[in-house]
CSV table of C-alpha atoms in Angstrom, one decimal:
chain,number,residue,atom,x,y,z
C,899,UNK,CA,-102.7,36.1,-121.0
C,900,UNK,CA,-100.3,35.6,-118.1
C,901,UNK,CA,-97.5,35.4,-120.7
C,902,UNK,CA,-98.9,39.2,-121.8
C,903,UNK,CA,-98.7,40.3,-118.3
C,904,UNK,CA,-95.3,39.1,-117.4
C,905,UNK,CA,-93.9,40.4,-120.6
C,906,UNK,CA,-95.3,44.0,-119.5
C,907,UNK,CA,-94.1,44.2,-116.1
C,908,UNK,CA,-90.8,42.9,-117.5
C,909,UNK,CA,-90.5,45.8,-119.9
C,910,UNK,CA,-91.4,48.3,-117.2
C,911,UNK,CA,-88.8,47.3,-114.6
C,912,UNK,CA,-85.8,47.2,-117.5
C,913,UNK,CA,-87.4,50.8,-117.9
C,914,UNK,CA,-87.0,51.6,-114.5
C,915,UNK,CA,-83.4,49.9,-114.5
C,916,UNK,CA,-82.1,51.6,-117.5
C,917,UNK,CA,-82.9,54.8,-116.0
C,918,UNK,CA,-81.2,54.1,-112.7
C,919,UNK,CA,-78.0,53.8,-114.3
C,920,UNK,CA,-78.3,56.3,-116.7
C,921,UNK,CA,-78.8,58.9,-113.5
C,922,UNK,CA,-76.0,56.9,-111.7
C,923,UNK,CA,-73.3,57.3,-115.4
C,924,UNK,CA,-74.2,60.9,-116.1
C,925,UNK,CA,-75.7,62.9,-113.0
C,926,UNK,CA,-73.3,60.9,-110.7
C,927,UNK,CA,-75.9,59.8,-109.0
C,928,UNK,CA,-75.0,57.5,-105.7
C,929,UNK,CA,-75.3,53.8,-106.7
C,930,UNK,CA,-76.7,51.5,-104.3
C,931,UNK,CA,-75.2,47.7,-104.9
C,932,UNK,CA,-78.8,46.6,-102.9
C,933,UNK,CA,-80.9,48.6,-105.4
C,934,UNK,CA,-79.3,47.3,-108.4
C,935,UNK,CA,-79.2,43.5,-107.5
C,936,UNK,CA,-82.7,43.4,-106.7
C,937,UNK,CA,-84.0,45.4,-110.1
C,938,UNK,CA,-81.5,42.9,-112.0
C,939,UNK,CA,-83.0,39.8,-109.8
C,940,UNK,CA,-86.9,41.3,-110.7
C,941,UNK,CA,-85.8,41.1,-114.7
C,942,UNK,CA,-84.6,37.4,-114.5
C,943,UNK,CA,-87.8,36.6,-112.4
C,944,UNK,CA,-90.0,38.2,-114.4
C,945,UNK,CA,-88.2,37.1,-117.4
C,946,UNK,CA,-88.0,33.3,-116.4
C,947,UNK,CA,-92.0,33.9,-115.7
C,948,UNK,CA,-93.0,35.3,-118.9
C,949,UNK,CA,-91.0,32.3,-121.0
C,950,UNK,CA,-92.6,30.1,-118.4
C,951,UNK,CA,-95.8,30.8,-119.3
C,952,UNK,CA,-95.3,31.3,-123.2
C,953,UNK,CA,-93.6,27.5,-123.1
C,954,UNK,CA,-97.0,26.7,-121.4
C,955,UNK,CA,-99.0,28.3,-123.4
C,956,UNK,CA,-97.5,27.1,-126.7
C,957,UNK,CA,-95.1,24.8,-126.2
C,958,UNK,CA,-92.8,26.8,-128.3
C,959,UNK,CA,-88.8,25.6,-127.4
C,960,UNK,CA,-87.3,28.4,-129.4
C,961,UNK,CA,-88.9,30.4,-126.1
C,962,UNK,CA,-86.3,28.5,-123.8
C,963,UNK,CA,-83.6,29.3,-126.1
C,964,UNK,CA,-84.4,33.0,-126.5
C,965,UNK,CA,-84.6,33.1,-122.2
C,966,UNK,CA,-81.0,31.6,-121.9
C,967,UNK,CA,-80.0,34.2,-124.4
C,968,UNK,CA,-81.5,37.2,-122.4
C,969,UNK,CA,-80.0,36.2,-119.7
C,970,UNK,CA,-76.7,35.7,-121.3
C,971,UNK,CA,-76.8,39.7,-122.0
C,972,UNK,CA,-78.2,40.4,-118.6
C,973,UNK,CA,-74.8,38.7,-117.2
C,974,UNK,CA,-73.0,40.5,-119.3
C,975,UNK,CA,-74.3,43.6,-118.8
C,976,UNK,CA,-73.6,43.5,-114.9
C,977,UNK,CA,-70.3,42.4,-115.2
C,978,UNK,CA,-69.4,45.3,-117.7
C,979,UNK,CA,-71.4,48.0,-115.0
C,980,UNK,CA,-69.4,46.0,-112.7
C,981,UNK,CA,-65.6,46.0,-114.0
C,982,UNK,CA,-66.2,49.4,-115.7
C,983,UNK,CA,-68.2,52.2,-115.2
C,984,UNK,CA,-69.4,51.1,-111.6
C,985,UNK,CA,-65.7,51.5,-110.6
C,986,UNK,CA,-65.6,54.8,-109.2
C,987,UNK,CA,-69.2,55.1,-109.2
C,988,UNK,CA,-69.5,57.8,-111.7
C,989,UNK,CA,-68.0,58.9,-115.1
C,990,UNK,CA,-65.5,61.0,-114.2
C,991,UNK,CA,-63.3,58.1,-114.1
C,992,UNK,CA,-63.8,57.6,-117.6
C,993,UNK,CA,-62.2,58.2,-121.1
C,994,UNK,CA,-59.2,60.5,-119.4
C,995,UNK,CA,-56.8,57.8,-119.8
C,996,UNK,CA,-56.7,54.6,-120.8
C,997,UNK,CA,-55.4,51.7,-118.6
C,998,UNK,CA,-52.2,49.6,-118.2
C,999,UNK,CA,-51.4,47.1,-120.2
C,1000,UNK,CA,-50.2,43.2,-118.9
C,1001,UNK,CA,-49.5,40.6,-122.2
C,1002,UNK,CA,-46.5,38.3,-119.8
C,1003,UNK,CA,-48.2,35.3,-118.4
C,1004,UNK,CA,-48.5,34.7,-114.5
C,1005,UNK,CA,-44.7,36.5,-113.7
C,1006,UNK,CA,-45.9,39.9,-113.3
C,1007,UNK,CA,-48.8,38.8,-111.2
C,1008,UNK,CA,-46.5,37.1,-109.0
C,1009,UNK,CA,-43.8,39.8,-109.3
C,1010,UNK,CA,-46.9,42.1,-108.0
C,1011,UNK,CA,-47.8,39.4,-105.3
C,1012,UNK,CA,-44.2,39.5,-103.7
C,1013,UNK,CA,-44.0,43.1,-103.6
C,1014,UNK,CA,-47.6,43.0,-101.6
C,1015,UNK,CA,-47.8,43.4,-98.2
C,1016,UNK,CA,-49.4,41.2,-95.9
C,1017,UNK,CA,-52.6,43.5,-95.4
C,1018,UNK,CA,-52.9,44.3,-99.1
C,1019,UNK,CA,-52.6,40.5,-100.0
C,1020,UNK,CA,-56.1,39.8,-98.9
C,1021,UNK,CA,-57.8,41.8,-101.7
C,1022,UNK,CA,-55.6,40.7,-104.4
C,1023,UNK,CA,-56.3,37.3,-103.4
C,1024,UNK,CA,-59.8,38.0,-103.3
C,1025,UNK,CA,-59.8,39.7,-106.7
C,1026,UNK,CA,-57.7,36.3,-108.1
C,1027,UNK,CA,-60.7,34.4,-106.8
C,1028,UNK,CA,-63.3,36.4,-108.5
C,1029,UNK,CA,-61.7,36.3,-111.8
C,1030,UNK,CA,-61.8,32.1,-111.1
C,1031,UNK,CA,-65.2,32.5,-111.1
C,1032,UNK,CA,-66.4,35.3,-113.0
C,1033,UNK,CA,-67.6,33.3,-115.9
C,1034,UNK,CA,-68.8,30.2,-114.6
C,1035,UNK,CA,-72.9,30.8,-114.5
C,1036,UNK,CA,-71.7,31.7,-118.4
C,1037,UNK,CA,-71.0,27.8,-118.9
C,1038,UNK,CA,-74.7,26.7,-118.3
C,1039,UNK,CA,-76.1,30.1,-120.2
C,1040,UNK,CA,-74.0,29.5,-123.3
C,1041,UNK,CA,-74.4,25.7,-123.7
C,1042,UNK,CA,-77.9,25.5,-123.5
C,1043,UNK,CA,-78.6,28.9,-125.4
C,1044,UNK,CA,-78.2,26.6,-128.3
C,1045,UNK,CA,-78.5,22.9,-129.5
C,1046,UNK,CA,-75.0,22.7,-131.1
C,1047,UNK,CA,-72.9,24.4,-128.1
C,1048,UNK,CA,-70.5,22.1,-127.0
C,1049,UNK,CA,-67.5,22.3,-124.3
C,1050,UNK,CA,-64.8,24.1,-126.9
C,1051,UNK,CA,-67.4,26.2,-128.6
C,1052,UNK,CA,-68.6,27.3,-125.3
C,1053,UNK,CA,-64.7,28.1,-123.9
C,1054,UNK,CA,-64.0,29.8,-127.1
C,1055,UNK,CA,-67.2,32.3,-126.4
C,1056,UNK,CA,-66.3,32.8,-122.9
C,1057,UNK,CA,-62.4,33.8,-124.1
C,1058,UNK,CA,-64.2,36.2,-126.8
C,1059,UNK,CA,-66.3,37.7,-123.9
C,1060,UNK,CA,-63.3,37.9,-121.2
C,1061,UNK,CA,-61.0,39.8,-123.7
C,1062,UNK,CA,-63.6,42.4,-124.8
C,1063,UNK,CA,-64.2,43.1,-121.1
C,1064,UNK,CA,-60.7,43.5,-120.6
C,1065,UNK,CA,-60.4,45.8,-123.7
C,1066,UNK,CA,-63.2,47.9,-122.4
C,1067,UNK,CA,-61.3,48.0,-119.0
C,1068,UNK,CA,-58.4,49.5,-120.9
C,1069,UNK,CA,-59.6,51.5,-122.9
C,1070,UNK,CA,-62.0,53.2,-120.2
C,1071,UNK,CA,-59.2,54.1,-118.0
C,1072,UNK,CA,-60.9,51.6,-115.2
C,1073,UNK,CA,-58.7,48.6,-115.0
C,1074,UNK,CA,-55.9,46.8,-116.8
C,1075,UNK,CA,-56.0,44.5,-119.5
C,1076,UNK,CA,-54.3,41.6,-118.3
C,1077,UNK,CA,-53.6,38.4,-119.5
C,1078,UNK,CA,-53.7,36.8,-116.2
C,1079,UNK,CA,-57.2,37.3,-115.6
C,1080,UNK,CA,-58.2,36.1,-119.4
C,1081,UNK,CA,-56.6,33.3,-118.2
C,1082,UNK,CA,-58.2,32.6,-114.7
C,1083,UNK,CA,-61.7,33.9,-116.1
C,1084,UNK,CA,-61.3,30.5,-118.9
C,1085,UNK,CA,-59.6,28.3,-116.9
C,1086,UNK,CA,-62.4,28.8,-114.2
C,1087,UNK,CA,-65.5,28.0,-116.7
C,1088,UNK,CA,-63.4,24.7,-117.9
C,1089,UNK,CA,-63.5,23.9,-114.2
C,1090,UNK,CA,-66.5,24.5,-113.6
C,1091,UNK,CA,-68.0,23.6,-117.0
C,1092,UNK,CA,-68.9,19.6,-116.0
C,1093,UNK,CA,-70.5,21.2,-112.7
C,1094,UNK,CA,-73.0,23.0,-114.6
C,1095,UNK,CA,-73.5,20.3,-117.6
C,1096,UNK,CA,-72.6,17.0,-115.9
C,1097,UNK,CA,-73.4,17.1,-112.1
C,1098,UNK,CA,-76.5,17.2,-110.4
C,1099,UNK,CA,-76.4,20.9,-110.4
C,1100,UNK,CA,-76.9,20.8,-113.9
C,1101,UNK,CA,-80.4,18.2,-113.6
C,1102,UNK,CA,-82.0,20.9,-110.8
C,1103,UNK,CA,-80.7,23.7,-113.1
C,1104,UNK,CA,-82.5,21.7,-115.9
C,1105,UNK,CA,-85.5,21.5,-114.2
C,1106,UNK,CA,-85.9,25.0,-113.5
C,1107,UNK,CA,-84.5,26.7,-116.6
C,1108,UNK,CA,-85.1,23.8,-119.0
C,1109,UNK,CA,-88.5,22.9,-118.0
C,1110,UNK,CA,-87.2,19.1,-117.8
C,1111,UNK,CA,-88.1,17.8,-114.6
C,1112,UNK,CA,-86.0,15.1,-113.8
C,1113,UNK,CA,-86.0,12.3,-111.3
C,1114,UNK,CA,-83.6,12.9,-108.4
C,1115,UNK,CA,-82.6,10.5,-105.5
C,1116,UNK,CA,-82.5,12.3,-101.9
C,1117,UNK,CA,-78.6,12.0,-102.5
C,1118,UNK,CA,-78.4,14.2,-106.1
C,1119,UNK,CA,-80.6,16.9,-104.9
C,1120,UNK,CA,-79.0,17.3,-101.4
C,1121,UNK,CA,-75.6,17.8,-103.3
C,1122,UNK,CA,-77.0,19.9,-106.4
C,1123,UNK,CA,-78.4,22.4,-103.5
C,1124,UNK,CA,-75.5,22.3,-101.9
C,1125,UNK,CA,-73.6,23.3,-105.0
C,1126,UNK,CA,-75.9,25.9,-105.7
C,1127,UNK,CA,-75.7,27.6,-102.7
C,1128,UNK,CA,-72.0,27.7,-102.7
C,1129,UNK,CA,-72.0,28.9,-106.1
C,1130,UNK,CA,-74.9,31.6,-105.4
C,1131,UNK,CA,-72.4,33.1,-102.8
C,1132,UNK,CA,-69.1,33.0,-104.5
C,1133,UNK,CA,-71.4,35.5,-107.6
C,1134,UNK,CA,-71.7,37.5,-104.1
C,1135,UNK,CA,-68.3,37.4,-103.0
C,1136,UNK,CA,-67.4,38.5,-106.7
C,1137,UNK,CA,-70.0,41.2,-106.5
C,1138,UNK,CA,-69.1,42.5,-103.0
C,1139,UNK,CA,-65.2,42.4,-104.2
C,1140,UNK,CA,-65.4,44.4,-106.8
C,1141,UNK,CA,-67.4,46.8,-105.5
C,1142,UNK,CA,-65.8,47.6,-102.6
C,1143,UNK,CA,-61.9,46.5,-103.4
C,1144,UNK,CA,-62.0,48.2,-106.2
């Protein structure tokens, strides 16, 4: 029954989300950045609820599974609002010409760097940064959206996703597709791939997500809190910067 109600209150507020930024693409309606984090926050709660109680209810695993994957296109789906059409907060940014194009390694950043001025270094630094970490709740979605995932399958998916969202960039007109931040958005989820799988980030994460609780000393869930905290605000940092830099 709960499982029932969750499900219905899920498929209301994607309703109510879809909506929102179908008025905000095509009517140019103003986006609010508060607005849309709290409806996406309401879908994974509500989501997370509903395979909660449908695990509980009949201890079904493929349930988990099917969770990680809706949330896999949930992320997804706010970085592409995020890197593309949320970049000028309406379409008339988009399809009048496509972007610039970047295929030489780390030189041209640099070469850009250089030329920068001391006040407009800041935001290109903070920008660097939130391609580092753009991808990295993606290395604890992917690997447990499956049994087989492992660390190279899981780097090869998150290359696959980084280059269509660069493509889009491009080819909407909103950004350029640059090899540099293909680059930064893999080499960040290899970092931070054995925090999310290997750490005790990844036992809380388990617990929650995976329905596995764990044993922790004091120590591992002191740190795994920690962790989480700082990587909760960095997804904030990346949000804000792009949102306002941008």
């Amino acid at each position: 029954i709960m499982s029932k109600i969750f499900s219905n209150l899920l498929s209301f507020i994607v309703l109510v989300t879809s909506i929102y930024i179908l008025e905000i693409i095509f009517f140019s309606f103003k986006a609010s950045i508060i607005i849309l984090i709290i409806l996406f926050l309401l879908i994974c709660l509500l989501l997370y609820l509903k395979t909660f109680f449908q695990v509980k209810e009949s201890s079904g695993k493929t349930n988990i599974q099917n969770m990680f994957k809706a949330y896999i296109a949930i992320y997804l789906i706010v970085l592409f609002l995020i890197t593309s059409i949320f970049r000028g907060h309406n379409l008339n940014w988009l399809l009048k010409n496509n972007g610039q194009i970047n295929l030489i390694p780390i030189i041209n950043t640099f070469k850009e760097f250089q030329n920068l001025t001391n006040f407009q270094r800041t935001p290109f630094f903070t920008l660097l940064v939130g391609n580092l970490i753009m991808y990295i709740p993606m290395t604890y979605l992917i690997s447990r959206s499956s049994n087989n995932q492992t660390l190279k399958l899981t780097i090869f998916y998150i290359l696959f996703l980084a280059t269509i969202i660069e493509l889009l960039q491009h080819f909407w007109g909103t950004g350029v597709f640059d090899i540099d931040d293909i680059i930064l958005n893999t080499s960040g989820s290899i970092i931070f791939y054995f925090l999310f799988n290997k750490s005790s980030l990844s036992k809380i994460l388990d617990s929650i997500f995976l329905f596995k609780f764990t044993k922790l000393t004091f120590k591992e869930y002191l740190r795994g809190t920690i962790e989480l905290i700082i990587i909760i605000l960095l997804l904030y940092y990346l949000i804000h910067s792009y949102w306002f830099i941008i």
